[in-house]
mmCIF file of C-alpha atoms in Angstrom:
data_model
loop_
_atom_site.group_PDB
_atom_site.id
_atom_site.type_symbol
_atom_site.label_atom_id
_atom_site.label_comp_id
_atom_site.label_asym_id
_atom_site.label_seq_id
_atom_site.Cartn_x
_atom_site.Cartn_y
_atom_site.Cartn_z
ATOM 1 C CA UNK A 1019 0.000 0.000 0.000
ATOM 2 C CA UNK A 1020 1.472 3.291 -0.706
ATOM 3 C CA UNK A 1021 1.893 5.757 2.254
ATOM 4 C CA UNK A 1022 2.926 9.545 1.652
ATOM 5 C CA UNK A 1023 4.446 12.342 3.753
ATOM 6 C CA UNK A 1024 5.173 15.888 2.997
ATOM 7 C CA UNK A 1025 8.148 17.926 3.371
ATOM 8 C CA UNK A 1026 6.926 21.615 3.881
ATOM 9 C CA UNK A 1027 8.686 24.953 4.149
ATOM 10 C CA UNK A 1028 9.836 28.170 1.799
ATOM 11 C CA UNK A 1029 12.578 27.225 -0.542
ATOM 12 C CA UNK A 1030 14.852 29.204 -3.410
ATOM 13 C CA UNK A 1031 13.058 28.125 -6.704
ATOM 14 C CA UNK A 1032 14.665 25.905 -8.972
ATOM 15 C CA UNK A 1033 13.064 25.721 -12.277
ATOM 16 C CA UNK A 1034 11.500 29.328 -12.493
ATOM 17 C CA UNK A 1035 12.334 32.768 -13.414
ATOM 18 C CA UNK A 1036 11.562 35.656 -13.424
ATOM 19 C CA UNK A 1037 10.787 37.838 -16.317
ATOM 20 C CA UNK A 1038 10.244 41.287 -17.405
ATOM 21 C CA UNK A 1039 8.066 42.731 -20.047
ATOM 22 C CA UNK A 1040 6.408 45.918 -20.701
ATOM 23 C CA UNK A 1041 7.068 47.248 -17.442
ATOM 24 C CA UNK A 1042 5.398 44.643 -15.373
ATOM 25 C CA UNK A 1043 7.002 42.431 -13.691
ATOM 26 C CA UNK A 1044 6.143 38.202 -14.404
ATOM 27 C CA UNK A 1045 6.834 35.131 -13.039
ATOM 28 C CA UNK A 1046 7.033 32.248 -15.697
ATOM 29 C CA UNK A 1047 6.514 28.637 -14.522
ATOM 30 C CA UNK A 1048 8.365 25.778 -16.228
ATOM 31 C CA UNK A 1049 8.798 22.663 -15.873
ATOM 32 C CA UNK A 1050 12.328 20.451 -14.898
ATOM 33 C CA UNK A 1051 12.856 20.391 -19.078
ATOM 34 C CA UNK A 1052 11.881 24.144 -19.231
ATOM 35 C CA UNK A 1053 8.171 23.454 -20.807
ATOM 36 C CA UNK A 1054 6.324 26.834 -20.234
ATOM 37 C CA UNK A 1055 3.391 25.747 -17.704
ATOM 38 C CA UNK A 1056 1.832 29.254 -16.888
ATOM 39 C CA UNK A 1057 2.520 32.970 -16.302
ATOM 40 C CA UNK A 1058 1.559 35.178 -12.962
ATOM 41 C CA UNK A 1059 1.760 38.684 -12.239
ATOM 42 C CA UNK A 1060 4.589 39.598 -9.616
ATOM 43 C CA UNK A 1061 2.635 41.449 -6.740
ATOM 44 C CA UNK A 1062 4.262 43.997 -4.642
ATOM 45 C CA UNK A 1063 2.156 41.445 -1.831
ATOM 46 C CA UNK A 1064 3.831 38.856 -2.161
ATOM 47 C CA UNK A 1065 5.775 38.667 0.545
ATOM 48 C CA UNK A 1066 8.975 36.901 -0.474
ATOM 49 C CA UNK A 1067 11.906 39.307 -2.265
ATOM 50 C CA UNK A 1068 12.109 39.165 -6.129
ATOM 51 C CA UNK A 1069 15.379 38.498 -6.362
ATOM 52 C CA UNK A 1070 15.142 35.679 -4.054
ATOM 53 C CA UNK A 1071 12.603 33.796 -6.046
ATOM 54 C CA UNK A 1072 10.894 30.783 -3.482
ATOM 55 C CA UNK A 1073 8.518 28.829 -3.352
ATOM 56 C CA UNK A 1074 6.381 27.198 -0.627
ATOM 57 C CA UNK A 1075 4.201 24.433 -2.628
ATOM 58 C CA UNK A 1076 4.905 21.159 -0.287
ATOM 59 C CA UNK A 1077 6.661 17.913 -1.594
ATOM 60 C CA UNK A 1078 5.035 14.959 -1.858
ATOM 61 C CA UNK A 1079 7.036 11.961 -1.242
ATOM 62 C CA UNK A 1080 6.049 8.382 -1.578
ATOM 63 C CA UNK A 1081 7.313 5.123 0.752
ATOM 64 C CA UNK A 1082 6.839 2.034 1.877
ATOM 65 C CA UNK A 1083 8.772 1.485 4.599
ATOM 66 C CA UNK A 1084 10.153 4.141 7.028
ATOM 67 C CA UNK A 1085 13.276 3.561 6.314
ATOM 68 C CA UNK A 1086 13.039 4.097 2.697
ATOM 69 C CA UNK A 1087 11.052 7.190 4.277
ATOM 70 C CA UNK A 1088 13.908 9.303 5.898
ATOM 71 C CA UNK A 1089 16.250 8.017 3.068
ATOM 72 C CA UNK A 1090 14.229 10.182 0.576
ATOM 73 C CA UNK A 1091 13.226 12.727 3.365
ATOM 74 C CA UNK A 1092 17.181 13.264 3.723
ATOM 75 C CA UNK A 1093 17.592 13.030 -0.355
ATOM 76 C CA UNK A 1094 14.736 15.674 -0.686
ATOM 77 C CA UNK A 1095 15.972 17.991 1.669
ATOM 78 C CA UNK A 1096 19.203 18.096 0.642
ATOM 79 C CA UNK A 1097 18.513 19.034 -3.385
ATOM 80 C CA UNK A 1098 16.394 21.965 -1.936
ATOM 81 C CA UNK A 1099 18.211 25.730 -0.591
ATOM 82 C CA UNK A 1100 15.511 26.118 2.982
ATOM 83 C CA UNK A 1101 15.222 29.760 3.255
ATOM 84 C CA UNK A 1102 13.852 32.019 6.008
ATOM 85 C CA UNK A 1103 10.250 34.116 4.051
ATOM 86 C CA UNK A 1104 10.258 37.682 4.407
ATOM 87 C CA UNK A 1105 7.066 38.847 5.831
ATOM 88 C CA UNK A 1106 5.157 41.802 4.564
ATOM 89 C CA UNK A 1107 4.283 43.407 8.009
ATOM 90 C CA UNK A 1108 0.381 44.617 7.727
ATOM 91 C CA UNK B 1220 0.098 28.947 -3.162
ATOM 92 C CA UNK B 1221 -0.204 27.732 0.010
ATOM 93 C CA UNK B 1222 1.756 29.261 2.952
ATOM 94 C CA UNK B 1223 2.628 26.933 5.897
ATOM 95 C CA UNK B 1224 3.872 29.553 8.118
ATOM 96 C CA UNK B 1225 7.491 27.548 8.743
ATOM 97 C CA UNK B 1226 9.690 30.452 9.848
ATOM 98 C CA UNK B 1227 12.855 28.762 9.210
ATOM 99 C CA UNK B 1228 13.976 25.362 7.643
ATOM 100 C CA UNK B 1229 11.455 22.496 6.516
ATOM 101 C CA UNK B 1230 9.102 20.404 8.835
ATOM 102 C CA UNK B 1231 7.746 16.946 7.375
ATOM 103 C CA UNK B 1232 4.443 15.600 8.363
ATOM 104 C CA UNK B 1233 2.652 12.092 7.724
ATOM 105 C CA UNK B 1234 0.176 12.888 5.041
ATOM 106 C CA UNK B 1235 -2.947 9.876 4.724
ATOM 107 C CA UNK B 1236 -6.439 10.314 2.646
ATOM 108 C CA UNK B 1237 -7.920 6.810 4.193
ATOM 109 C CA UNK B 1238 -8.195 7.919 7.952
ATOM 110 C CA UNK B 1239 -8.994 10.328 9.942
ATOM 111 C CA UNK B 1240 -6.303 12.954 11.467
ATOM 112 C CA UNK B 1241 -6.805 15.880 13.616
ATOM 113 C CA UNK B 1242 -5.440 19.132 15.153
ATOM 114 C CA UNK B 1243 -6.820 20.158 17.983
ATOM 115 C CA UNK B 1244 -5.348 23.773 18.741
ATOM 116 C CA UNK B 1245 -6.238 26.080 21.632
ATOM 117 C CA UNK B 1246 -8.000 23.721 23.730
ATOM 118 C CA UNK B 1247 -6.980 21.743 27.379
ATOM 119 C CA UNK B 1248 -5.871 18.126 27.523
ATOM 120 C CA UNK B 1249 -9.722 17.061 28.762
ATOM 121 C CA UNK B 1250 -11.430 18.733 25.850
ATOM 122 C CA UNK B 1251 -8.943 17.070 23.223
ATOM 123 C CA UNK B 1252 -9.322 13.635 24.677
ATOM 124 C CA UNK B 1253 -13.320 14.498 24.692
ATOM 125 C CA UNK B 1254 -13.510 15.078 21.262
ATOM 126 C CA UNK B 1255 -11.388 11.546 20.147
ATOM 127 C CA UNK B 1256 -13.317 9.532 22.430
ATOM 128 C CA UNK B 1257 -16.654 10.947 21.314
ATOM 129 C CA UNK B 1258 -15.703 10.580 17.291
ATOM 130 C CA UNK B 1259 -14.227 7.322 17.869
ATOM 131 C CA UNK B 1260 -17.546 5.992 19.336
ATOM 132 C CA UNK B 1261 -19.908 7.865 17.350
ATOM 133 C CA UNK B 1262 -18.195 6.909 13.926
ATOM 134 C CA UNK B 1263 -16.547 3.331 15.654
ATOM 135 C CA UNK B 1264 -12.738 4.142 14.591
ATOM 136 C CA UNK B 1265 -11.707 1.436 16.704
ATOM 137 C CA UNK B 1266 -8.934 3.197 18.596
ATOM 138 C CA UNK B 1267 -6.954 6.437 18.551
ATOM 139 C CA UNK B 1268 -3.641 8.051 19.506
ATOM 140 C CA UNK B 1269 -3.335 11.646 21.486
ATOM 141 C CA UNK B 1270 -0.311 13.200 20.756
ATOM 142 C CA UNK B 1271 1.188 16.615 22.294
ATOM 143 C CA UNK B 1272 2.543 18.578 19.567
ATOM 144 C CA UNK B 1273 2.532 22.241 21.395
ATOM 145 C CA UNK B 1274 1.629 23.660 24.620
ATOM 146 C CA UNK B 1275 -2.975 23.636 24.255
ATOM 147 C CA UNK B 1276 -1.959 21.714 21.534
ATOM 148 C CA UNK B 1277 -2.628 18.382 20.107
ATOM 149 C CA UNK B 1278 -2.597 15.739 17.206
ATOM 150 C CA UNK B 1279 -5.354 12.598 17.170
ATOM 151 C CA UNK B 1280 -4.921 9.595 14.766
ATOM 152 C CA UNK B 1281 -7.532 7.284 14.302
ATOM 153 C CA UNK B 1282 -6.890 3.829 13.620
ATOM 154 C CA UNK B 1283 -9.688 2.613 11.439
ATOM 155 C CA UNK B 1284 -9.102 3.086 7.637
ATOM 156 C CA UNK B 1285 -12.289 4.706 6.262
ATOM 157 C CA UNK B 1286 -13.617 6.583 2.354
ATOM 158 C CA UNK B 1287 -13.051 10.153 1.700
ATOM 159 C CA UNK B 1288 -16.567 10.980 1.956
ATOM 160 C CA UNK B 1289 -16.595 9.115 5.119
ATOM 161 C CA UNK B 1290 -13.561 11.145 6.041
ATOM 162 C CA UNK B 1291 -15.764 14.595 5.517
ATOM 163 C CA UNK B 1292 -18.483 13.708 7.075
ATOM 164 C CA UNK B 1293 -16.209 12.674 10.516
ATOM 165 C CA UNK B 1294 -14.402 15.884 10.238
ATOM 166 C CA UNK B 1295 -17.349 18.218 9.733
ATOM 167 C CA UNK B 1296 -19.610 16.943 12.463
ATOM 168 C CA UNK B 1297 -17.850 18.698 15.275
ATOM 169 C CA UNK B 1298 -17.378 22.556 14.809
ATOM 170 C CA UNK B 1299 -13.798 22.481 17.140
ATOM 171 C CA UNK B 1300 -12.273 20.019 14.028
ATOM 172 C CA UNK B 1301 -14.200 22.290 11.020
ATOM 173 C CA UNK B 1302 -11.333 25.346 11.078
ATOM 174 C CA UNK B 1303 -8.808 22.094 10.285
ATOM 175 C CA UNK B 1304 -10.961 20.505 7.758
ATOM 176 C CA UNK B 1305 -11.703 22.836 5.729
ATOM 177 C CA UNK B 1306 -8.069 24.129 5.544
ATOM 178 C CA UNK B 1307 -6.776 19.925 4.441
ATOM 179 C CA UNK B 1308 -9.893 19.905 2.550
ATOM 180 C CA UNK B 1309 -8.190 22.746 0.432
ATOM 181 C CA UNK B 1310 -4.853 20.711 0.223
ATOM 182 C CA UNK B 1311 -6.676 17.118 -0.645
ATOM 183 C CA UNK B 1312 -5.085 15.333 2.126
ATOM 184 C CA UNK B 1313 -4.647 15.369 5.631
ATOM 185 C CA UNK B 1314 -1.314 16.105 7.106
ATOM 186 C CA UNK B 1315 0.202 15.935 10.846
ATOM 187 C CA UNK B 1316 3.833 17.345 11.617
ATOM 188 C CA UNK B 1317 6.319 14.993 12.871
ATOM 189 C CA UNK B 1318 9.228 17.132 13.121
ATOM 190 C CA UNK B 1319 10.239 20.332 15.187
ATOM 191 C CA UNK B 1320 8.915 23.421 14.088
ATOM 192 C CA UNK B 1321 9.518 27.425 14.653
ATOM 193 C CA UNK B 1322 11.111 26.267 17.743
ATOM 194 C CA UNK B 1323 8.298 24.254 19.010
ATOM 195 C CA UNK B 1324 9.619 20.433 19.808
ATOM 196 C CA UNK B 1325 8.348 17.248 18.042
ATOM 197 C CA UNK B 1326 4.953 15.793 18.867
ATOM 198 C CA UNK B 1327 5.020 14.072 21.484
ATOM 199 C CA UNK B 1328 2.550 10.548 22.369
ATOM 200 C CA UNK B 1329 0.446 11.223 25.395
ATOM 201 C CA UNK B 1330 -2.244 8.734 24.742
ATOM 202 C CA UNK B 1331 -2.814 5.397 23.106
ATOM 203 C CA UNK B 1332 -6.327 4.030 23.263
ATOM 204 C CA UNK B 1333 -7.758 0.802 21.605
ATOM 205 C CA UNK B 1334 -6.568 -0.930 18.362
ATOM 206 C CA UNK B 1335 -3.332 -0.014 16.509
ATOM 207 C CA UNK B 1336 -3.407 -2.178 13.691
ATOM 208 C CA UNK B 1337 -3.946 0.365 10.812
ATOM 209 C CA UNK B 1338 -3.711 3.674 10.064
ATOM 210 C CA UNK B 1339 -2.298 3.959 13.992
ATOM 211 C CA UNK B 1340 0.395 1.759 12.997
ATOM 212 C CA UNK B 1341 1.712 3.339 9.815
ATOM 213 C CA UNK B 1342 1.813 6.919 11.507
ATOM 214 C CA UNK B 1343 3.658 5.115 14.555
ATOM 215 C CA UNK B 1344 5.665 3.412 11.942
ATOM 216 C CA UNK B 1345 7.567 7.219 10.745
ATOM 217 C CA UNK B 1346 7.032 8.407 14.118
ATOM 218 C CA UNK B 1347 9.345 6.461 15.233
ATOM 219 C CA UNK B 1348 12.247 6.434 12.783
ATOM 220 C CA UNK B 1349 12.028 9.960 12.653
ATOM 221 C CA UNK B 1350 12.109 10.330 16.048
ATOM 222 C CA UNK B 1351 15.351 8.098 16.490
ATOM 223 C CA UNK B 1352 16.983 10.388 13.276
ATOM 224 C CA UNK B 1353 19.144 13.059 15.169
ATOM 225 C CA UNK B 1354 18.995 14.752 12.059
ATOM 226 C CA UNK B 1355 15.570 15.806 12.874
ATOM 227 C CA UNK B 1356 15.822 16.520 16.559
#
């Protein structure tokens, strides 16, 4: 039976960018072989830095044993860069 | 997007769709172990861990494997659980942390009532190893 856990928390982005056009500021989703997947407006809201680009969607990871568990917990975490957010203060 | 509010680092939680998880924030010790008894004997989920995970706060597994629409209707009957359900509702999956977070310590198991043969077992299962990791203390 397949069992999942999630590895949460705000990371630098790896396959996105960041991209300029007409004076308003984008943010261009791809995928890991740089297939355009969508486009969002950059908003001053947001509370993370441009230049620092993260992202907080969690990972999903898959196991079937717990040690294969914190084998790919440890893999996981270790491809990622964990960053602190920056919080907009309201 | 979804924000999970982790200040620094990563956490990792045990994420199921065929049981039933709660958080039970804000609340004493007597109201959380209230509410598991009463849903475990309303909805018969054969047994149920209480877990510690902050200070008002704590985690219930239930051990009986159940639908997702059997899942809803156990998390929406009592309005203390409704503020969590709607929010895993959102993600598609229910999630409890099993690692430190914002400088809060791991869960910690307070409670073990009844059977521990399913969905019990395979949250004790991580528990467990992750709990022995000292990479994750």
């Amino acid at each position: 039976m397949k069992k999942f856990l999630k590895v949460y928390g705000t990371r630098k982005r790896g396959h996105r960018e960041h991209w300029k056009g007409k004076g308003v500021y984008k943010e261009v989703r791809r995928d890991k072989k740089g297939r355009f997947i969508s486009v969002k407006k950059w908003s001053p809201k947001n509370p993370i830095s441009k230049s620092v680009r993260s992202e907080m969607q969690p990972l999903i990871i898959e196991y079937s044993n717990s040690k294969e568990a914190l084998a790919k917990v440890r893999e996981t975490v270790k491809e990622w860069e964990w960053i602190t957010p920056m919080r907009v203060k309201s | 997007m979804t924000h999970e509010w982790v200040e620094q680092g990563y956490c990792v939680a045990f994420v199921t769709v065929k049981g039933v998880l709660l958080d039970l924030d804000n609340m004493t010790f007597k109201k959380a172990k209230w509410i598991a008894e009463t849903l475990m004997k309303k909805f018969r989920l054969e047994g149920f861990l209480l877990i510690r995970s902050s200070c008002r706060s704590y985690h219930a597994v239930f051990n009986r494997y159940l639908t997702w629409k059997k899942i809803t209707e156990v998390l929406f009957c009592m309005h203390e659980c409704i503020r969590y359900a709607v929010q895993q509702m959102h993600n598609g999956h229910l999630a409890l942390r099993i690692s430190p977070k914002n400088g809060k310590n791991k869960p910690k198991i307070l409670m073990e009532v009844g059977k521990q043969d399913k969905l019990v077992k395979d949250y004790l299962e991580l528990f467990n190893k992750f709990k022995k990791a000292k990479d994750f203390c």
